[in-house]
Coordinates of C-alpha atoms in Angstrom, one line a residue:
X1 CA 68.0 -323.2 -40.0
X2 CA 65.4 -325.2 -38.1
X3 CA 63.0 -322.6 -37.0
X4 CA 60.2 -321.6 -38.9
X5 CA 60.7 -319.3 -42.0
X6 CA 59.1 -315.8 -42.6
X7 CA 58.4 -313.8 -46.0
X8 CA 61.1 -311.1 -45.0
X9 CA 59.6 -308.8 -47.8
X10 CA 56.6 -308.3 -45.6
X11 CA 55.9 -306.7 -42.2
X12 CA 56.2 -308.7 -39.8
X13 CA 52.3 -307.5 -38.1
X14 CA 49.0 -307.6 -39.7
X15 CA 48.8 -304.4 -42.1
X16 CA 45.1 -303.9 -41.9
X17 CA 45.3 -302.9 -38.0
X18 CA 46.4 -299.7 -37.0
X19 CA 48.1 -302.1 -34.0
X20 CA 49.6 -303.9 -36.1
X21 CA 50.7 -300.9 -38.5
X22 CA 52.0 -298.7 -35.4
X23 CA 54.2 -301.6 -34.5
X24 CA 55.9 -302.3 -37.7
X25 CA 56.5 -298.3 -38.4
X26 CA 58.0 -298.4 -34.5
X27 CA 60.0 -301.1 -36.2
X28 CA 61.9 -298.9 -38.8
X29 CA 61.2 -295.8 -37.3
X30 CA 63.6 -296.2 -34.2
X31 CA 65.8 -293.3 -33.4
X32 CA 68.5 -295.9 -32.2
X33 CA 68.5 -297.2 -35.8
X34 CA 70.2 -293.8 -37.2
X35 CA 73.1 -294.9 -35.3
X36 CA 74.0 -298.0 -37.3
X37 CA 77.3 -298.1 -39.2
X38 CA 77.4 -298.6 -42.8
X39 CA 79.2 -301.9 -43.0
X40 CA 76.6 -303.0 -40.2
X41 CA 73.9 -301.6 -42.7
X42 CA 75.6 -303.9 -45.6
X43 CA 75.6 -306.4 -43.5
X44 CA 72.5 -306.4 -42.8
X45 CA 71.5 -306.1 -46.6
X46 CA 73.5 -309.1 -47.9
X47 CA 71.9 -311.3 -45.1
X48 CA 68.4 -310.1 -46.1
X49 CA 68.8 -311.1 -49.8
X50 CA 70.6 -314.2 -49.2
X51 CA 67.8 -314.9 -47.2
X52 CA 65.4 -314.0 -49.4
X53 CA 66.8 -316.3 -51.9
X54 CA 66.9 -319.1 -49.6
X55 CA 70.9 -319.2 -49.1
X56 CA 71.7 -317.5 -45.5
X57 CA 74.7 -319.0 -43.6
X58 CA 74.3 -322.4 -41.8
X59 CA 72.9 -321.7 -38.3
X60 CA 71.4 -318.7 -39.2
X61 CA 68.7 -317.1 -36.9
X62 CA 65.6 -315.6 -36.8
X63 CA 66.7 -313.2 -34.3
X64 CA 69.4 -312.2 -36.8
X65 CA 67.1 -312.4 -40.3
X66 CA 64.7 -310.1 -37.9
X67 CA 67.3 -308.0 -37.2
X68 CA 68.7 -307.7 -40.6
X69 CA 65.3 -306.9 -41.9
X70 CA 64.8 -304.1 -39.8
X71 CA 68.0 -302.3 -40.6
X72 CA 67.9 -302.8 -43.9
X73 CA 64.0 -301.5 -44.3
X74 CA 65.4 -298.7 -42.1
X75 CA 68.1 -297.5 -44.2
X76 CA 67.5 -298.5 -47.7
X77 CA 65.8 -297.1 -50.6
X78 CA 62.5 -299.6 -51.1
X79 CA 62.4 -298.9 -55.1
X80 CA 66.1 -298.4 -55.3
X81 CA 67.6 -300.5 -53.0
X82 CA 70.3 -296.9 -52.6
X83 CA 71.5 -296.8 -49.0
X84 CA 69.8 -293.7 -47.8
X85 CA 71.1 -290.0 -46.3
X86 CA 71.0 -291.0 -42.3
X87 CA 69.3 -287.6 -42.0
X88 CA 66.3 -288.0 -44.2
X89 CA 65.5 -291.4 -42.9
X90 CA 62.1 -292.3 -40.7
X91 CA 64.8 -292.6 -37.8
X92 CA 66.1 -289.7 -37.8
X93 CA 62.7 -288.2 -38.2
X94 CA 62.7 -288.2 -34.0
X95 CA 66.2 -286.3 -33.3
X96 CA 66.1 -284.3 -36.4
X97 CA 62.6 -283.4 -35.5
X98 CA 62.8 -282.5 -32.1
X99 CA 65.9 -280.2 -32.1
X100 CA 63.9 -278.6 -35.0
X101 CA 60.7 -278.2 -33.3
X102 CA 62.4 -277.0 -30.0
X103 CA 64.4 -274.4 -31.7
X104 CA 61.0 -273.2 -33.9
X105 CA 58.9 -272.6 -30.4
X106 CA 61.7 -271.4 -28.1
X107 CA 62.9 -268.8 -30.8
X108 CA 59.8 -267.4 -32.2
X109 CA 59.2 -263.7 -30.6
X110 CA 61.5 -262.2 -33.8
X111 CA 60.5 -262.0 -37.5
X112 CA 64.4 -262.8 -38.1
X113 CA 64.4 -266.1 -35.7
X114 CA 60.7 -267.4 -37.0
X115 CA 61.9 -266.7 -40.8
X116 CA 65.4 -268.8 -40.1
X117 CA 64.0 -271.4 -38.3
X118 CA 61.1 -272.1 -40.9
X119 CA 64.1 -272.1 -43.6
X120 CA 66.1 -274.4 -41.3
X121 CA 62.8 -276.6 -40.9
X122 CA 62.0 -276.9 -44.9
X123 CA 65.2 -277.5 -45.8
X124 CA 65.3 -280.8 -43.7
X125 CA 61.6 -281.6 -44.6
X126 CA 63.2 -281.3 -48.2
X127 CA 65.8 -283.5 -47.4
X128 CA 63.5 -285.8 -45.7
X129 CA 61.0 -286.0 -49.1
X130 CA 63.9 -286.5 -51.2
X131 CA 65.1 -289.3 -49.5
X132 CA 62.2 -291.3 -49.6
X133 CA 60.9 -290.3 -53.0
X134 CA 59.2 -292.4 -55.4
X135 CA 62.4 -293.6 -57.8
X136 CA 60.2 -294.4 -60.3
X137 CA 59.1 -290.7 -61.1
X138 CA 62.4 -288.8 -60.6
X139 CA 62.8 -285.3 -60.3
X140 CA 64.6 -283.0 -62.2
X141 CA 67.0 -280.6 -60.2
X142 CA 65.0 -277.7 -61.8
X143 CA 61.7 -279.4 -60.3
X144 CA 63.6 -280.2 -57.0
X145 CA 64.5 -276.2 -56.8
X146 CA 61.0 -275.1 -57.2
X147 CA 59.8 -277.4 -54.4
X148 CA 62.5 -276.3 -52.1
X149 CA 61.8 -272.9 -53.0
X150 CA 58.0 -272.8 -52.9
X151 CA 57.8 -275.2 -49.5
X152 CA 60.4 -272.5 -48.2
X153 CA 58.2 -269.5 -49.1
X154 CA 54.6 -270.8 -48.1
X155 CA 56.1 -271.8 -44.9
X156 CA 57.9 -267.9 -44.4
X157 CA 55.0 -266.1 -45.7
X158 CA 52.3 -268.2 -43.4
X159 CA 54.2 -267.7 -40.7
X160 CA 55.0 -263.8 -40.8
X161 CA 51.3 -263.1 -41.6
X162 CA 50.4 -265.0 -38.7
X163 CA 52.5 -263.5 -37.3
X164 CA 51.5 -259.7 -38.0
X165 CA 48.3 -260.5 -39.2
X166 CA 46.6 -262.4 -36.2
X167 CA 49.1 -262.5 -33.0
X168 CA 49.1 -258.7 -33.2
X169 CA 45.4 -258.3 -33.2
X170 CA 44.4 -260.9 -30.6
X171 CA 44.5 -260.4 -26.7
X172 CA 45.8 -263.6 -26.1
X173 CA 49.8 -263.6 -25.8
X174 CA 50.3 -267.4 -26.3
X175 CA 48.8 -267.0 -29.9
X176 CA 52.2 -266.3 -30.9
X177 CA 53.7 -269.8 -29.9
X178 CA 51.6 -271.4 -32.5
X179 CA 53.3 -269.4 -35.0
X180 CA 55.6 -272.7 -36.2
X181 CA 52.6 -275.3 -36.8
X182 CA 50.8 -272.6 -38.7
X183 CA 53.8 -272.1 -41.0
X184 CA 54.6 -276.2 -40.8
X185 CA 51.4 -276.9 -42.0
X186 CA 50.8 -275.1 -45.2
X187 CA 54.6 -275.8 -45.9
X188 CA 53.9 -278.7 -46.0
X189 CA 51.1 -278.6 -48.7
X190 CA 53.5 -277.0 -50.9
X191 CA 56.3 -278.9 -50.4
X192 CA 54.8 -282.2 -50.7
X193 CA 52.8 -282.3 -53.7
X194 CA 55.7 -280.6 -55.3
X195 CA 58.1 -283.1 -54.5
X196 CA 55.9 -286.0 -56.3
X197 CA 54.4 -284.3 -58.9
X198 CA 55.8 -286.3 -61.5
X199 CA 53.4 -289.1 -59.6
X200 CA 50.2 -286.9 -60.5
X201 CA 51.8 -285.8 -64.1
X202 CA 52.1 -289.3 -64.7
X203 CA 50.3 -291.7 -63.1
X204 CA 50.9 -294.0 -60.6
X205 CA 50.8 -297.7 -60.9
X206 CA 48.0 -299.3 -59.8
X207 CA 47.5 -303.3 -59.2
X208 CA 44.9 -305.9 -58.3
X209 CA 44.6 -307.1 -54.9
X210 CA 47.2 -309.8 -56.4
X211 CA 49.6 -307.1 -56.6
X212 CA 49.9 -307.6 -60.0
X213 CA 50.2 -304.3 -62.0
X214 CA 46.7 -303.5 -64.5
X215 CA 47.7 -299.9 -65.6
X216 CA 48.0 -296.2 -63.9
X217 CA 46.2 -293.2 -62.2
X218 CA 47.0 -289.6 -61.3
X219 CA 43.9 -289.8 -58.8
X220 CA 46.0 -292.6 -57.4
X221 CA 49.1 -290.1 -56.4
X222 CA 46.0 -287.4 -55.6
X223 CA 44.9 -289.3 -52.6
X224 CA 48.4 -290.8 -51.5
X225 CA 50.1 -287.6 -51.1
X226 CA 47.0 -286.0 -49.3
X227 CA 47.1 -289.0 -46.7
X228 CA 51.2 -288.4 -46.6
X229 CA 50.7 -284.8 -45.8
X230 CA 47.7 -285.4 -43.0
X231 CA 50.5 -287.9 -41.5
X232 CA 53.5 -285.3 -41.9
X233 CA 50.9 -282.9 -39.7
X234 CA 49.6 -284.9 -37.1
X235 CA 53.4 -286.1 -36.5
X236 CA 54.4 -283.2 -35.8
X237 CA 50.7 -281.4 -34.2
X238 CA 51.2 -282.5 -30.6
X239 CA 54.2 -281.2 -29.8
X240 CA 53.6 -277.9 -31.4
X241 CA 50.3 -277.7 -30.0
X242 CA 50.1 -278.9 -26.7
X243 CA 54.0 -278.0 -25.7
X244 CA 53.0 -274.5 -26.4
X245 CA 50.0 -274.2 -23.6
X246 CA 52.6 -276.5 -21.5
X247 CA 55.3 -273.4 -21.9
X248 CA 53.1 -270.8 -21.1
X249 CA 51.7 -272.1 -17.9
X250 CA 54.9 -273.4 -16.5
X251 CA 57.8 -270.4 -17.6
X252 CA 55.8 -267.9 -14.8
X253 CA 56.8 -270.3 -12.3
X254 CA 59.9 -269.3 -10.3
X255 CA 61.2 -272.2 -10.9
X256 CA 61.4 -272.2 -14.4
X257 CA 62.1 -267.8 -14.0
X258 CA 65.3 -269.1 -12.4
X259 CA 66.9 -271.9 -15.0
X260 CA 66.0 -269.6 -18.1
X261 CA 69.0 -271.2 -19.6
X262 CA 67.5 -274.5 -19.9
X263 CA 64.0 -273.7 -21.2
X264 CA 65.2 -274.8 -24.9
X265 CA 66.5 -278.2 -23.6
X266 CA 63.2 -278.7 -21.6
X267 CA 61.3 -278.2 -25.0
X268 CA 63.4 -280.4 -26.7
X269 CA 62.8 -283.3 -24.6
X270 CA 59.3 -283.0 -24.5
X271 CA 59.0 -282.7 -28.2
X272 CA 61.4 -285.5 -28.6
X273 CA 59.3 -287.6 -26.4
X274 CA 56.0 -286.6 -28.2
X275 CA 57.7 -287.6 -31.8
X276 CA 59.0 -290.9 -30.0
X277 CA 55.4 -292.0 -30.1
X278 CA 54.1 -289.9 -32.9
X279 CA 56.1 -290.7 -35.7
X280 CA 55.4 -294.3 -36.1
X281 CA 51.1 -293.1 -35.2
X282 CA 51.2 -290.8 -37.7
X283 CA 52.8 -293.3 -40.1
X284 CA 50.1 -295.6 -39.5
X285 CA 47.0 -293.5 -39.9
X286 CA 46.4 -294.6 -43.3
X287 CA 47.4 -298.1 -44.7
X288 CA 51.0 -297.9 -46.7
X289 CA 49.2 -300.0 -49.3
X290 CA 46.4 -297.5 -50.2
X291 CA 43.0 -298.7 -52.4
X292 CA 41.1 -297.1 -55.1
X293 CA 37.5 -297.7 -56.0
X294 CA 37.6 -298.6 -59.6
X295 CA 34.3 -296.6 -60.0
X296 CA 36.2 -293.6 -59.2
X297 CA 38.6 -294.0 -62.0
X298 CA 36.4 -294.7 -64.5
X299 CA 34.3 -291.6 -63.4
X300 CA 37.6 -289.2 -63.4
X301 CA 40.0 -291.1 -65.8
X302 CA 37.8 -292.7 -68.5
X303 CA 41.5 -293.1 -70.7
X304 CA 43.3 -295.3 -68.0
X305 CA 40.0 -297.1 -67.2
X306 CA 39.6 -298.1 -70.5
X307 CA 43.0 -299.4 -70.0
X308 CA 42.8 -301.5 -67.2
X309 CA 39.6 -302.6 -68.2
X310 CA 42.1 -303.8 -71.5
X311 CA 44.3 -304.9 -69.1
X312 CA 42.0 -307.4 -67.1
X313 CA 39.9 -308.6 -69.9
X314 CA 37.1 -306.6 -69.2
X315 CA 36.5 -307.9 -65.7
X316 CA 38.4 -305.0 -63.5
X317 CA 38.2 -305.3 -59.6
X318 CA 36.4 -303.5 -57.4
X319 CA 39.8 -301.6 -56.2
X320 CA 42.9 -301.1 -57.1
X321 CA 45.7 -300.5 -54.8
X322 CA 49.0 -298.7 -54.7
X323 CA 51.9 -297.2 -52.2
X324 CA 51.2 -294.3 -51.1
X325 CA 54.7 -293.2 -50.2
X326 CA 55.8 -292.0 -46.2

């Protein structure tokens, strides 16, 4: 292979721009990717290792290694190397998303529909948490339940109070549509933090800029998972805020009065084009490769600074870094 090589266990753009971290999150993030085959997925697997290790096939290239790379980061496991569920994958986060979020603001004047749908939508944000959990602090099925359970209730009871508790008193009809993002919202700062607790029971590993490994945190996981759920709102904001105002000025319209039927569809597609675009922003908000001020630690977590300061022969840096998870 004659052209030039590239370290294919790194993103392929600068990671300290939000360009460059929107692009490689559009990267993996591609809807189309979902569609793969598994024995293309393998494929592309064994070629990335081999390589890795410096042994691809004779005439090899970098079109193909590029290719590779991006299936495999798409579809596989980055702690476990497991191929991954298709539907809790970031690429499936677009059509999973969308017929989700159209369903959730077309089917929203009934207690019934807005309880089902927010059941519908936290069990697929389970799914999707599950799949890209942190291998390195498993969950129990007992914990697993409880997150399921409590992401499933917070997002039920947020919504039917909104429901009852503020559509019904305001004047303003299109209150209502804003039912789902209420509900997503604080779901999501259940379901979350439940899912990775064992991060914050724990600790998290932290390294040196070296990414070398100097000991642990649980204010580490603390300010991961809060930039993880910001991202998991913001994805997801757009659509369920703007499409709503969109709806209610356009479904008067005769028009729109006469092709009822395909009001869900036309939701859809706008929220399928506002996820297109939002996924892989809302990915790259915050760096993947979060930092720590080492002052913090020792303020909070005098134990684990006295064991990094061990760690580093009493000359810790001025950060520490870890992965904050998707």
């Amino acid at each position: 292979m004659t052209e030039k090589r590239i370290d294919i266990t790194e993103p392929l753009w600068d990671q300290s721009t939000f360009v460059g971290r929107f692009r490689h999150f559009a990267f993996i993030s591609n809807p189309l990717l979902s569609m793969a085959s598994e024995k293309e997925l393998y494929e592309a697997k064994e070629l990335y290792f081999k390589y890795k290790e410096g042994k691809e096939p004779p005439n090899t290239q970098l079109t193909q290694v590029v290719r590779a790379k991006q299936l495999y980061e798409s579809a596989f496991h980055p702690d476990s190397g497991e191929l991954q569920n298709v539907f809790g994958r970031m690429s499936f986060q677009m059509p999973g998303g969308c017929l989700i979020t159209g369903a959730m603001l077309q089917w929203y004047r009934t207690a019934t529909a807005v309880v089902f749908w927010q059941w519908v939508n936290q069990s697929f944000n389970a799914l999707v948490n599950y799949t890209n959990r942190n291998a390195n602090s498993p969950l129990s099925t007992t914990q697993m339940g409880v997150a399921y359970i409590s992401a499933t209730s917070a997002a039920m009871a947020t919504a039917l109070t909104f429901k009852y508790g503020i559509q019904k008193r305001a004047k303003n009809p299109i209150l209502a549509r804003f039912v789902p993002f209420a509900a997503v919202a604080a779901a999501n700062w259940v379901n979350i933090p439940l899912m990775r607790q064992n991060e914050i029971v724990l600790g998290l590993d932290v390294t040196d800029e070296n990414g070398k490994i100097i000991g642990k945190s649980q204010i580490a996981p603390v300010k991961g998972i809060s930039q993880v759920v910001t991202s998991r709102i913001i994805m997801c904001a757009p659509g369920m805020l703007l499409l709503p105002v969109i709806m209610e000025k356009i479904e008067p319209k005769a028009w729109m009065q006469r092709i009822k039927w395909a009001h869900i569809g036309i939701q859809t597609g706008i929220v399928g084009m506002f996820l297109t675009f939002m996924v892989p922003t809302a990915c790259a908000i915050f760096p993947q490769k979060c930092k720590l001020s080492i002052d913090t630690i020792k303020r909070f977590e005098k134990d684990r600074y006295e064991e990094i300061l061990k760690n580093t022969d009493g000359k810790p840096p001025e950060y520490v870094y870890f992965n904050k998870g998707l």
